[in-house]
């Protein structure tokens, strides 16, 4: 990375700091320019010792400044808005962070998707914005998740916490989009109802054995009693295809069967999108609480959701996401978001160059 490229990164950061509502003084602005640049250029582990070695300030100065709050959501939203198109959605996805020791706040057992098991460490509730046209994701903010034992003391569940993270940020998020995309873990009535109460629509995926019912096509008879609402359970092995809108995708990509149906687990009508492989041996069940949404958009939104996983991968491999050695909640929050934001800056630079992002280069 030459000096000219470093100046371009500094210009991007400075412009966002100026345009965003995250108001900071001149000294803090100088520090943010310094630290975000260091996350991009430091080889190997990124901790306070390394920051003091490569940066212009002493190690203690970095420790002190990491403890001060910064509006990462506002900063990253401003950065993303300069790049995104109109077809966007909020991606919500927790990620496991390895951490040893006993004194770090919010240490507990969390699910690790890579290990396919619960492991001792930390978890961040990541919020990003995915763009269907650019086929990428920009990180917005990461919030550390309390362990189950801590949540139980407040009589909360993990779903309650995830909803709380969205609720406290819904003003900024809803200015970007009203759609939230999450993986199959979040296809629960507690999460869906909570998100709908906030004004969001949820796009997610069901288990293969989910229970659905056809909506009746009969008109009310006018007789006494409640009108008929449903026409029986949907048998996935013997679909009544005349009840579905069938969309044939490009060769080799299968087809979509779409209809408004009733989900018993969610207790509401949804737009069901059944993706089927060409040989009809593989089926995946996607849905949206917005019954007017196009089936192709549901599939596109959910598949693009996986881009948030690449944000975590790049941050862990190249931006020191798991390297922080602090035992302070505010400093950990600053480190996680600084790491993920540095990947955002690299994406913006790649888009401006018209190239595909490669963190390695």
mmCIF file of C-alpha atoms in Angstrom:
data_model
loop_
_atom_site.group_PDB
_atom_site.id
_atom_site.type_symbol
_atom_site.label_atom_id
_atom_site.label_comp_id
_atom_site.label_asym_id
_atom_site.label_seq_id
_atom_site.Cartn_x
_atom_site.Cartn_y
_atom_site.Cartn_z
ATOM 1 C CA UNK A 1 0.000 0.000 0.000
ATOM 2 C CA UNK A 2 1.684 3.237 -1.142
ATOM 3 C CA UNK A 3 1.373 6.738 0.341
ATOM 4 C CA UNK A 4 -1.129 7.823 -2.295
ATOM 5 C CA UNK A 5 -3.483 4.974 -1.338
ATOM 6 C CA UNK A 6 -3.106 5.815 2.356
ATOM 7 C CA UNK A 7 -4.111 9.411 1.612
ATOM 8 C CA UNK A 8 -7.174 8.147 -0.265
ATOM 9 C CA UNK A 9 -8.250 6.040 2.731
ATOM 10 C CA UNK A 10 -7.768 9.013 5.053
ATOM 11 C CA UNK A 11 -9.883 11.150 2.720
ATOM 12 C CA UNK A 12 -12.717 8.578 2.792
ATOM 13 C CA UNK A 13 -12.656 8.429 6.607
ATOM 14 C CA UNK A 14 -12.479 12.210 6.950
ATOM 15 C CA UNK A 15 -15.419 12.752 4.579
ATOM 16 C CA UNK A 16 -17.615 10.299 6.499
ATOM 17 C CA UNK A 17 -16.697 11.853 9.854
ATOM 18 C CA UNK A 18 -17.650 15.257 8.449
ATOM 19 C CA UNK A 19 -20.963 14.105 6.917
ATOM 20 C CA UNK A 20 -22.180 11.801 9.702
ATOM 21 C CA UNK A 21 -24.110 12.910 12.757
ATOM 22 C CA UNK A 22 -21.442 11.346 14.989
ATOM 23 C CA UNK A 23 -20.121 14.678 16.272
ATOM 24 C CA UNK A 24 -16.638 14.545 17.782
ATOM 25 C CA UNK A 25 -13.958 17.102 18.590
ATOM 26 C CA UNK A 26 -10.783 17.657 16.568
ATOM 27 C CA UNK A 27 -8.632 15.511 18.813
ATOM 28 C CA UNK A 28 -11.042 12.566 18.639
ATOM 29 C CA UNK A 29 -11.301 13.000 14.863
ATOM 30 C CA UNK A 30 -7.505 12.826 14.576
ATOM 31 C CA UNK A 31 -7.482 9.664 16.685
ATOM 32 C CA UNK A 32 -10.203 7.969 14.595
ATOM 33 C CA UNK A 33 -8.303 8.703 11.376
ATOM 34 C CA UNK A 34 -5.209 7.153 12.926
ATOM 35 C CA UNK A 35 -6.769 4.016 14.396
ATOM 36 C CA UNK A 36 -8.923 3.052 11.378
ATOM 37 C CA UNK A 37 -5.889 3.345 9.132
ATOM 38 C CA UNK A 38 -3.804 1.199 11.484
ATOM 39 C CA UNK A 39 -6.379 -1.607 11.379
ATOM 40 C CA UNK A 40 -5.914 -1.716 7.612
ATOM 41 C CA UNK A 41 -2.124 -1.777 7.516
ATOM 42 C CA UNK A 42 -0.866 -3.597 10.640
ATOM 43 C CA UNK A 43 0.312 -7.128 9.751
ATOM 44 C CA UNK A 44 -0.398 -9.920 12.218
ATOM 45 C CA UNK A 45 -2.184 -9.435 15.534
ATOM 46 C CA UNK A 46 -3.863 -6.108 16.296
ATOM 47 C CA UNK A 47 -3.820 -5.186 19.991
ATOM 48 C CA UNK A 48 -2.777 -2.194 22.092
ATOM 49 C CA UNK A 49 0.900 -3.154 21.979
ATOM 50 C CA UNK A 50 0.866 -3.351 18.173
ATOM 51 C CA UNK A 51 -1.083 -0.086 17.870
ATOM 52 C CA UNK A 52 1.523 1.656 20.046
ATOM 53 C CA UNK A 53 4.327 0.140 17.964
ATOM 54 C CA UNK A 54 2.988 1.154 14.542
ATOM 55 C CA UNK A 55 1.015 4.283 15.456
ATOM 56 C CA UNK A 56 1.962 7.821 16.395
ATOM 57 C CA UNK A 57 0.611 7.589 19.956
ATOM 58 C CA UNK A 58 1.762 5.572 22.959
ATOM 59 C CA UNK A 59 0.073 2.317 23.979
ATOM 60 C CA UNK A 60 -1.617 3.956 26.975
ATOM 61 C CA UNK A 61 -3.270 6.568 24.763
ATOM 62 C CA UNK A 62 -4.927 3.843 22.681
ATOM 63 C CA UNK A 63 -6.144 2.099 25.822
ATOM 64 C CA UNK A 64 -7.717 5.304 27.108
ATOM 65 C CA UNK A 65 -9.336 6.291 23.811
ATOM 66 C CA UNK A 66 -10.817 2.808 23.225
ATOM 67 C CA UNK A 67 -12.800 3.266 26.438
ATOM 68 C CA UNK A 68 -14.625 6.327 25.051
ATOM 69 C CA UNK A 69 -17.883 5.865 23.157
ATOM 70 C CA UNK A 70 -18.225 6.410 19.415
ATOM 71 C CA UNK A 71 -21.383 6.239 17.266
ATOM 72 C CA UNK A 72 -20.373 3.379 14.966
ATOM 73 C CA UNK A 73 -23.889 2.897 13.639
ATOM 74 C CA UNK A 74 -24.123 6.484 12.415
ATOM 75 C CA UNK A 75 -20.605 6.408 10.952
ATOM 76 C CA UNK A 76 -21.112 3.155 9.040
ATOM 77 C CA UNK A 77 -24.631 4.085 7.901
ATOM 78 C CA UNK A 78 -23.226 7.287 6.364
ATOM 79 C CA UNK A 79 -20.402 5.319 4.744
ATOM 80 C CA UNK A 80 -22.808 2.703 3.329
ATOM 81 C CA UNK A 81 -25.351 5.252 2.047
ATOM 82 C CA UNK A 82 -22.725 6.681 -0.306
ATOM 83 C CA UNK A 83 -22.465 3.277 -2.036
ATOM 84 C CA UNK A 84 -25.714 1.293 -1.745
ATOM 85 C CA UNK A 85 -28.602 1.078 -4.226
ATOM 86 C CA UNK A 86 -32.337 0.976 -3.507
ATOM 87 C CA UNK A 87 -32.585 -2.831 -3.085
ATOM 88 C CA UNK A 88 -31.193 -3.239 0.416
ATOM 89 C CA UNK A 89 -32.063 -5.033 3.656
ATOM 90 C CA UNK A 90 -30.769 -5.193 7.215
ATOM 91 C CA UNK A 91 -28.834 -8.407 7.881
ATOM 92 C CA UNK A 92 -28.812 -9.558 11.509
ATOM 93 C CA UNK A 93 -26.424 -12.339 12.469
ATOM 94 C CA UNK A 94 -24.630 -13.255 15.724
ATOM 95 C CA UNK A 95 -21.010 -14.381 15.486
ATOM 96 C CA UNK A 96 -18.856 -16.318 17.941
ATOM 97 C CA UNK A 97 -15.575 -14.703 19.113
ATOM 98 C CA UNK A 98 -12.974 -16.941 20.760
ATOM 99 C CA UNK A 99 -11.777 -15.601 24.106
ATOM 100 C CA UNK A 100 -9.951 -17.322 26.974
ATOM 101 C CA UNK A 101 -9.739 -16.379 30.646
ATOM 102 C CA UNK A 102 -12.358 -15.799 33.335
ATOM 103 C CA UNK A 103 -12.500 -12.024 33.907
ATOM 104 C CA UNK A 104 -13.707 -10.734 30.520
ATOM 105 C CA UNK A 105 -17.279 -9.369 30.717
ATOM 106 C CA UNK A 106 -20.048 -11.437 29.095
ATOM 107 C CA UNK A 107 -17.944 -14.591 28.813
ATOM 108 C CA UNK A 108 -20.126 -17.649 28.334
ATOM 109 C CA UNK A 109 -20.987 -20.519 26.032
ATOM 110 C CA UNK A 110 -22.163 -19.464 22.589
ATOM 111 C CA UNK A 111 -22.923 -21.287 19.388
ATOM 112 C CA UNK A 112 -20.052 -21.466 16.894
ATOM 113 C CA UNK A 113 -21.201 -22.083 13.333
ATOM 114 C CA UNK A 114 -17.717 -23.203 12.258
ATOM 115 C CA UNK A 115 -17.383 -25.758 15.049
ATOM 116 C CA UNK A 116 -21.091 -26.735 14.914
ATOM 117 C CA UNK A 117 -21.211 -26.652 18.720
ATOM 118 C CA UNK A 118 -21.413 -24.292 21.697
ATOM 119 C CA UNK A 119 -17.994 -23.036 22.815
ATOM 120 C CA UNK A 120 -16.596 -20.912 25.628
ATOM 121 C CA UNK A 121 -15.985 -17.330 24.509
ATOM 122 C CA UNK A 122 -17.868 -14.203 23.436
ATOM 123 C CA UNK A 123 -20.581 -13.409 20.911
ATOM 124 C CA UNK A 124 -21.343 -10.263 18.961
ATOM 125 C CA UNK A 125 -24.773 -9.446 17.567
ATOM 126 C CA UNK A 126 -23.826 -8.105 14.154
ATOM 127 C CA UNK A 127 -25.980 -5.697 12.150
ATOM 128 C CA UNK A 128 -25.143 -5.086 8.507
ATOM 129 C CA UNK A 129 -26.813 -3.749 5.381
ATOM 130 C CA UNK A 130 -26.827 -6.021 2.329
ATOM 131 C CA UNK A 131 -27.125 -4.697 -1.221
ATOM 132 C CA UNK A 132 -28.709 -7.024 -3.775
ATOM 133 C CA UNK A 133 -27.308 -5.148 -6.790
ATOM 134 C CA UNK A 134 -23.730 -4.877 -5.494
ATOM 135 C CA UNK A 135 -24.053 -8.336 -3.911
ATOM 136 C CA UNK A 136 -22.172 -7.279 -0.806
ATOM 137 C CA UNK A 137 -22.689 -6.330 2.840
ATOM 138 C CA UNK A 138 -21.578 -3.264 4.799
ATOM 139 C CA UNK A 139 -21.169 -3.623 8.554
ATOM 140 C CA UNK A 140 -23.226 -1.181 10.650
ATOM 141 C CA UNK A 141 -22.624 -2.103 14.293
ATOM 142 C CA UNK A 142 -21.667 -5.061 16.474
ATOM 143 C CA UNK A 143 -23.012 -5.357 20.025
ATOM 144 C CA UNK A 144 -21.683 -7.868 22.544
ATOM 145 C CA UNK A 145 -24.220 -10.495 23.656
ATOM 146 C CA UNK A 146 -24.612 -11.281 27.393
ATOM 147 C CA UNK A 147 -24.444 -14.999 28.307
ATOM 148 C CA UNK A 148 -27.635 -16.924 29.055
ATOM 149 C CA UNK A 149 -27.050 -16.882 32.841
ATOM 150 C CA UNK A 150 -26.859 -13.077 32.837
ATOM 151 C CA UNK A 151 -30.005 -12.785 30.712
ATOM 152 C CA UNK A 152 -31.894 -15.211 32.971
ATOM 153 C CA UNK A 153 -31.338 -12.886 35.919
ATOM 154 C CA UNK A 154 -33.302 -10.228 34.027
ATOM 155 C CA UNK A 155 -35.820 -12.898 32.859
ATOM 156 C CA UNK A 156 -34.772 -12.385 29.251
ATOM 157 C CA UNK A 157 -34.098 -14.899 26.510
ATOM 158 C CA UNK A 158 -31.525 -14.590 23.718
ATOM 159 C CA UNK A 159 -34.349 -13.624 21.338
ATOM 160 C CA UNK A 160 -35.378 -10.834 23.739
ATOM 161 C CA UNK A 161 -31.810 -9.519 23.656
ATOM 162 C CA UNK A 162 -31.583 -9.636 19.861
ATOM 163 C CA UNK A 163 -34.880 -7.729 19.613
ATOM 164 C CA UNK A 164 -33.571 -5.195 22.137
ATOM 165 C CA UNK A 165 -30.503 -4.593 19.932
ATOM 166 C CA UNK A 166 -32.762 -3.856 16.943
ATOM 167 C CA UNK A 167 -35.280 -1.831 18.964
ATOM 168 C CA UNK A 168 -32.686 0.582 20.368
ATOM 169 C CA UNK A 169 -31.426 1.265 16.819
ATOM 170 C CA UNK A 170 -34.643 1.080 14.807
ATOM 171 C CA UNK A 171 -34.749 4.827 14.049
ATOM 172 C CA UNK A 172 -31.495 4.740 12.100
ATOM 173 C CA UNK A 173 -32.146 1.306 10.576
ATOM 174 C CA UNK A 174 -35.644 2.118 9.302
ATOM 175 C CA UNK A 175 -34.305 5.153 7.469
ATOM 176 C CA UNK A 176 -32.292 2.659 5.405
ATOM 177 C CA UNK A 177 -34.910 -0.093 4.863
ATOM 178 C CA UNK A 178 -37.866 -1.867 6.492
ATOM 179 C CA UNK A 179 -36.635 -5.415 5.740
ATOM 180 C CA UNK A 180 -34.633 -7.555 8.184
ATOM 181 C CA UNK A 181 -32.999 -10.754 6.913
ATOM 182 C CA UNK A 182 -31.916 -13.428 9.392
ATOM 183 C CA UNK A 183 -31.099 -17.132 9.231
ATOM 184 C CA UNK A 184 -33.398 -20.035 10.106
ATOM 185 C CA UNK A 185 -32.765 -19.695 13.876
ATOM 186 C CA UNK A 186 -34.856 -16.516 13.830
ATOM 187 C CA UNK A 187 -37.924 -18.028 12.121
ATOM 188 C CA UNK A 188 -39.676 -18.064 15.506
ATOM 189 C CA UNK A 189 -42.905 -16.296 16.408
ATOM 190 C CA UNK A 190 -41.205 -14.407 19.266
ATOM 191 C CA UNK A 191 -38.652 -12.796 16.951
ATOM 192 C CA UNK A 192 -41.006 -12.266 14.009
ATOM 193 C CA UNK A 193 -43.752 -10.709 16.163
ATOM 194 C CA UNK A 194 -41.239 -8.458 17.906
ATOM 195 C CA UNK A 195 -39.752 -7.273 14.612
ATOM 196 C CA UNK A 196 -43.201 -6.616 13.125
ATOM 197 C CA UNK A 197 -44.180 -4.576 16.198
ATOM 198 C CA UNK A 198 -41.148 -2.369 15.490
ATOM 199 C CA UNK A 199 -42.252 -1.818 11.883
ATOM 200 C CA UNK A 200 -39.882 -4.266 10.178
ATOM 201 C CA UNK A 201 -40.697 -7.088 7.763
ATOM 202 C CA UNK A 202 -38.776 -10.340 8.302
ATOM 203 C CA UNK A 203 -37.234 -12.520 5.585
ATOM 204 C CA UNK A 204 -35.910 -15.885 6.728
ATOM 205 C CA UNK A 205 -35.963 -19.635 6.118
ATOM 206 C CA UNK A 206 -38.051 -22.436 7.653
ATOM 207 C CA UNK A 207 -37.110 -25.954 8.626
ATOM 208 C CA UNK A 208 -37.948 -28.560 6.003
ATOM 209 C CA UNK A 209 -40.733 -30.023 8.193
ATOM 210 C CA UNK A 210 -42.556 -26.718 8.873
ATOM 211 C CA UNK A 211 -46.363 -26.830 8.997
ATOM 212 C CA UNK A 212 -48.324 -24.690 6.488
ATOM 213 C CA UNK A 213 -51.950 -24.534 5.399
ATOM 214 C CA UNK A 214 -53.479 -23.448 2.107
ATOM 215 C CA UNK A 215 -55.745 -20.413 2.291
ATOM 216 C CA UNK A 216 -59.296 -21.242 1.235
ATOM 217 C CA UNK A 217 -60.438 -20.262 -2.236
ATOM 218 C CA UNK A 218 -64.128 -20.564 -1.295
ATOM 219 C CA UNK A 219 -66.261 -17.476 -0.869
ATOM 220 C CA UNK A 220 -68.168 -16.936 2.425
ATOM 221 C CA UNK A 221 -71.569 -18.696 2.317
ATOM 222 C CA UNK A 222 -73.347 -16.146 4.478
ATOM 223 C CA UNK A 223 -74.437 -18.829 6.951
ATOM 224 C CA UNK A 224 -73.949 -18.609 10.702
ATOM 225 C CA UNK A 225 -70.553 -19.366 12.145
ATOM 226 C CA UNK A 226 -66.984 -18.459 11.344
ATOM 227 C CA UNK A 227 -66.150 -18.510 7.606
ATOM 228 C CA UNK A 228 -63.745 -21.169 6.424
ATOM 229 C CA UNK A 229 -60.165 -19.875 6.351
ATOM 230 C CA UNK A 230 -57.949 -22.814 5.361
ATOM 231 C CA UNK A 231 -58.006 -25.722 2.925
ATOM 232 C CA UNK A 232 -55.843 -28.195 4.787
ATOM 233 C CA UNK A 233 -52.162 -28.883 5.391
ATOM 234 C CA UNK A 234 -49.594 -28.456 2.623
ATOM 235 C CA UNK A 235 -47.993 -31.809 1.823
ATOM 236 C CA UNK A 236 -44.492 -31.019 0.566
ATOM 237 C CA UNK A 237 -44.242 -34.403 -1.165
ATOM 238 C CA UNK A 238 -47.466 -33.830 -3.097
ATOM 239 C CA UNK A 239 -47.810 -30.099 -3.748
ATOM 240 C CA UNK A 240 -50.971 -28.808 -5.406
ATOM 241 C CA UNK A 241 -49.051 -26.823 -7.997
ATOM 242 C CA UNK A 242 -52.158 -25.071 -9.340
ATOM 243 C CA UNK A 243 -52.268 -23.123 -6.065
ATOM 244 C CA UNK A 244 -48.738 -21.761 -6.569
ATOM 245 C CA UNK A 245 -47.159 -19.194 -8.840
ATOM 246 C CA UNK A 246 -44.362 -21.117 -10.581
ATOM 247 C CA UNK A 247 -41.234 -19.217 -11.614
ATOM 248 C CA UNK A 248 -38.657 -21.045 -13.721
ATOM 249 C CA UNK A 249 -35.140 -19.793 -12.999
ATOM 250 C CA UNK A 250 -32.158 -19.934 -15.347
ATOM 251 C CA UNK A 251 -30.931 -23.328 -16.485
ATOM 252 C CA UNK A 252 -29.412 -25.288 -13.653
ATOM 253 C CA UNK A 253 -30.840 -23.006 -10.922
ATOM 254 C CA UNK A 254 -34.145 -24.802 -10.381
ATOM 255 C CA UNK A 255 -37.546 -23.166 -9.938
ATOM 256 C CA UNK A 256 -39.633 -21.307 -7.348
ATOM 257 C CA UNK A 257 -43.166 -22.113 -6.178
ATOM 258 C CA UNK A 258 -44.702 -19.125 -4.434
ATOM 259 C CA UNK A 259 -48.000 -18.560 -2.610
ATOM 260 C CA UNK A 260 -49.519 -16.760 0.364
ATOM 261 C CA UNK A 261 -50.111 -19.452 3.005
ATOM 262 C CA UNK A 262 -50.721 -19.707 6.749
ATOM 263 C CA UNK A 263 -47.803 -20.655 8.987
ATOM 264 C CA UNK A 264 -48.898 -22.446 12.145
ATOM 265 C CA UNK A 265 -45.623 -21.777 14.010
ATOM 266 C CA UNK A 266 -45.793 -18.015 13.303
ATOM 267 C CA UNK A 267 -49.590 -17.824 13.605
ATOM 268 C CA UNK A 268 -49.938 -15.567 10.561
ATOM 269 C CA UNK A 269 -50.152 -15.483 6.771
ATOM 270 C CA UNK A 270 -46.832 -15.235 4.975
ATOM 271 C CA UNK A 271 -45.428 -15.267 1.446
ATOM 272 C CA UNK A 272 -43.912 -18.751 1.131
ATOM 273 C CA UNK A 273 -41.167 -19.255 -1.442
ATOM 274 C CA UNK A 274 -40.282 -22.899 -2.119
ATOM 275 C CA UNK A 275 -37.027 -23.268 -4.033
ATOM 276 C CA UNK A 276 -36.757 -26.591 -5.826
ATOM 277 C CA UNK A 277 -33.744 -28.040 -7.615
ATOM 278 C CA UNK A 278 -34.042 -29.207 -11.234
ATOM 279 C CA UNK A 279 -34.222 -32.866 -10.176
ATOM 280 C CA UNK A 280 -36.779 -31.973 -7.424
ATOM 281 C CA UNK A 281 -34.669 -33.774 -4.816
ATOM 282 C CA UNK A 282 -33.726 -30.627 -2.863
ATOM 283 C CA UNK A 283 -36.205 -28.110 -1.453
ATOM 284 C CA UNK A 284 -35.633 -25.018 0.697
ATOM 285 C CA UNK A 285 -38.435 -23.031 2.321
ATOM 286 C CA UNK A 286 -38.004 -19.265 2.413
ATOM 287 C CA UNK A 287 -40.571 -16.706 3.551
ATOM 288 C CA UNK A 288 -41.354 -13.052 4.000
ATOM 289 C CA UNK A 289 -43.903 -11.449 6.308
ATOM 290 C CA UNK A 290 -44.572 -8.984 3.461
ATOM 291 C CA UNK A 291 -47.154 -10.981 1.478
ATOM 292 C CA UNK A 292 -46.872 -8.572 -1.483
ATOM 293 C CA UNK A 293 -43.166 -9.227 -1.969
ATOM 294 C CA UNK A 294 -41.940 -10.933 -5.142
ATOM 295 C CA UNK A 295 -40.746 -14.520 -4.764
ATOM 296 C CA UNK A 296 -37.527 -13.831 -6.674
ATOM 297 C CA UNK A 297 -36.752 -10.951 -4.296
ATOM 298 C CA UNK A 298 -37.236 -13.191 -1.242
ATOM 299 C CA UNK A 299 -34.760 -15.710 -2.628
ATOM 300 C CA UNK A 300 -32.318 -12.989 -3.658
ATOM 301 C CA UNK A 301 -32.475 -11.213 -0.279
ATOM 302 C CA UNK A 302 -31.931 -14.384 1.722
ATOM 303 C CA UNK A 303 -29.058 -15.624 -0.419
ATOM 304 C CA UNK A 304 -27.331 -12.235 -0.219
ATOM 305 C CA UNK A 305 -27.620 -12.415 3.592
ATOM 306 C CA UNK A 306 -24.585 -14.700 3.595
ATOM 307 C CA UNK A 307 -22.398 -11.721 2.651
ATOM 308 C CA UNK A 308 -22.387 -10.684 6.330
ATOM 309 C CA UNK A 309 -20.464 -13.897 7.039
ATOM 310 C CA UNK A 310 -17.713 -12.671 4.715
ATOM 311 C CA UNK A 311 -17.466 -9.483 6.810
ATOM 312 C CA UNK A 312 -16.722 -11.631 9.864
ATOM 313 C CA UNK A 313 -14.308 -13.846 7.918
ATOM 314 C CA UNK A 314 -12.291 -10.926 6.540
ATOM 315 C CA UNK A 315 -12.211 -9.181 9.925
ATOM 316 C CA UNK A 316 -10.994 -12.306 11.698
ATOM 317 C CA UNK A 317 -8.338 -13.101 9.098
ATOM 318 C CA UNK A 318 -7.020 -9.630 8.254
ATOM 319 C CA UNK A 319 -8.338 -6.991 10.702
ATOM 320 C CA UNK A 320 -7.743 -8.561 14.115
ATOM 321 C CA UNK A 321 -11.361 -9.107 15.166
ATOM 322 C CA UNK A 322 -10.369 -11.767 17.720
ATOM 323 C CA UNK A 323 -7.113 -10.136 18.870
ATOM 324 C CA UNK A 324 -8.292 -7.662 21.535
ATOM 325 C CA UNK A 325 -6.771 -8.408 24.958
ATOM 326 C CA UNK A 326 -8.888 -5.949 26.926
ATOM 327 C CA UNK A 327 -11.264 -6.932 29.750
ATOM 328 C CA UNK A 328 -13.338 -3.764 29.502
ATOM 329 C CA UNK A 329 -16.779 -3.843 27.844
ATOM 330 C CA UNK A 330 -16.429 -0.443 26.130
ATOM 331 C CA UNK A 331 -12.943 -1.223 24.806
ATOM 332 C CA UNK A 332 -14.082 -4.565 23.426
ATOM 333 C CA UNK A 333 -17.031 -2.834 21.721
ATOM 334 C CA UNK A 334 -14.679 -0.275 20.161
ATOM 335 C CA UNK A 335 -12.259 -2.960 18.957
ATOM 336 C CA UNK A 336 -14.928 -5.181 17.369
ATOM 337 C CA UNK A 337 -16.458 -2.281 15.476
ATOM 338 C CA UNK A 338 -13.129 -0.734 14.450
ATOM 339 C CA UNK A 339 -12.091 -4.085 12.974
ATOM 340 C CA UNK A 340 -15.325 -4.587 11.013
ATOM 341 C CA UNK A 341 -15.399 -0.930 9.910
ATOM 342 C CA UNK A 342 -11.902 -1.231 8.432
ATOM 343 C CA UNK A 343 -13.277 -3.976 6.135
ATOM 344 C CA UNK A 344 -16.026 -1.514 5.111
ATOM 345 C CA UNK A 345 -13.383 1.021 4.120
ATOM 346 C CA UNK A 346 -11.571 -1.576 2.019
ATOM 347 C CA UNK A 347 -14.864 -2.390 0.247
ATOM 348 C CA UNK A 348 -15.542 1.250 -0.531
ATOM 349 C CA UNK A 349 -12.046 1.614 -1.947
ATOM 350 C CA UNK A 350 -12.523 -1.522 -4.095
ATOM 351 C CA UNK A 351 -15.878 -0.234 -5.390
ATOM 352 C CA UNK A 352 -14.341 3.119 -6.297
ATOM 353 C CA UNK A 353 -11.624 1.294 -8.223
ATOM 354 C CA UNK A 354 -14.210 -0.948 -9.888
ATOM 355 C CA UNK A 355 -12.493 -4.113 -8.651
ATOM 356 C CA UNK A 356 -13.557 -7.110 -6.528
ATOM 357 C CA UNK A 357 -12.576 -6.801 -2.864
ATOM 358 C CA UNK A 358 -9.545 -8.834 -1.824
ATOM 359 C CA UNK A 359 -8.459 -8.182 1.764
ATOM 360 C CA UNK A 360 -5.275 -10.172 1.188
ATOM 361 C CA UNK A 361 -4.082 -7.674 -1.438
#
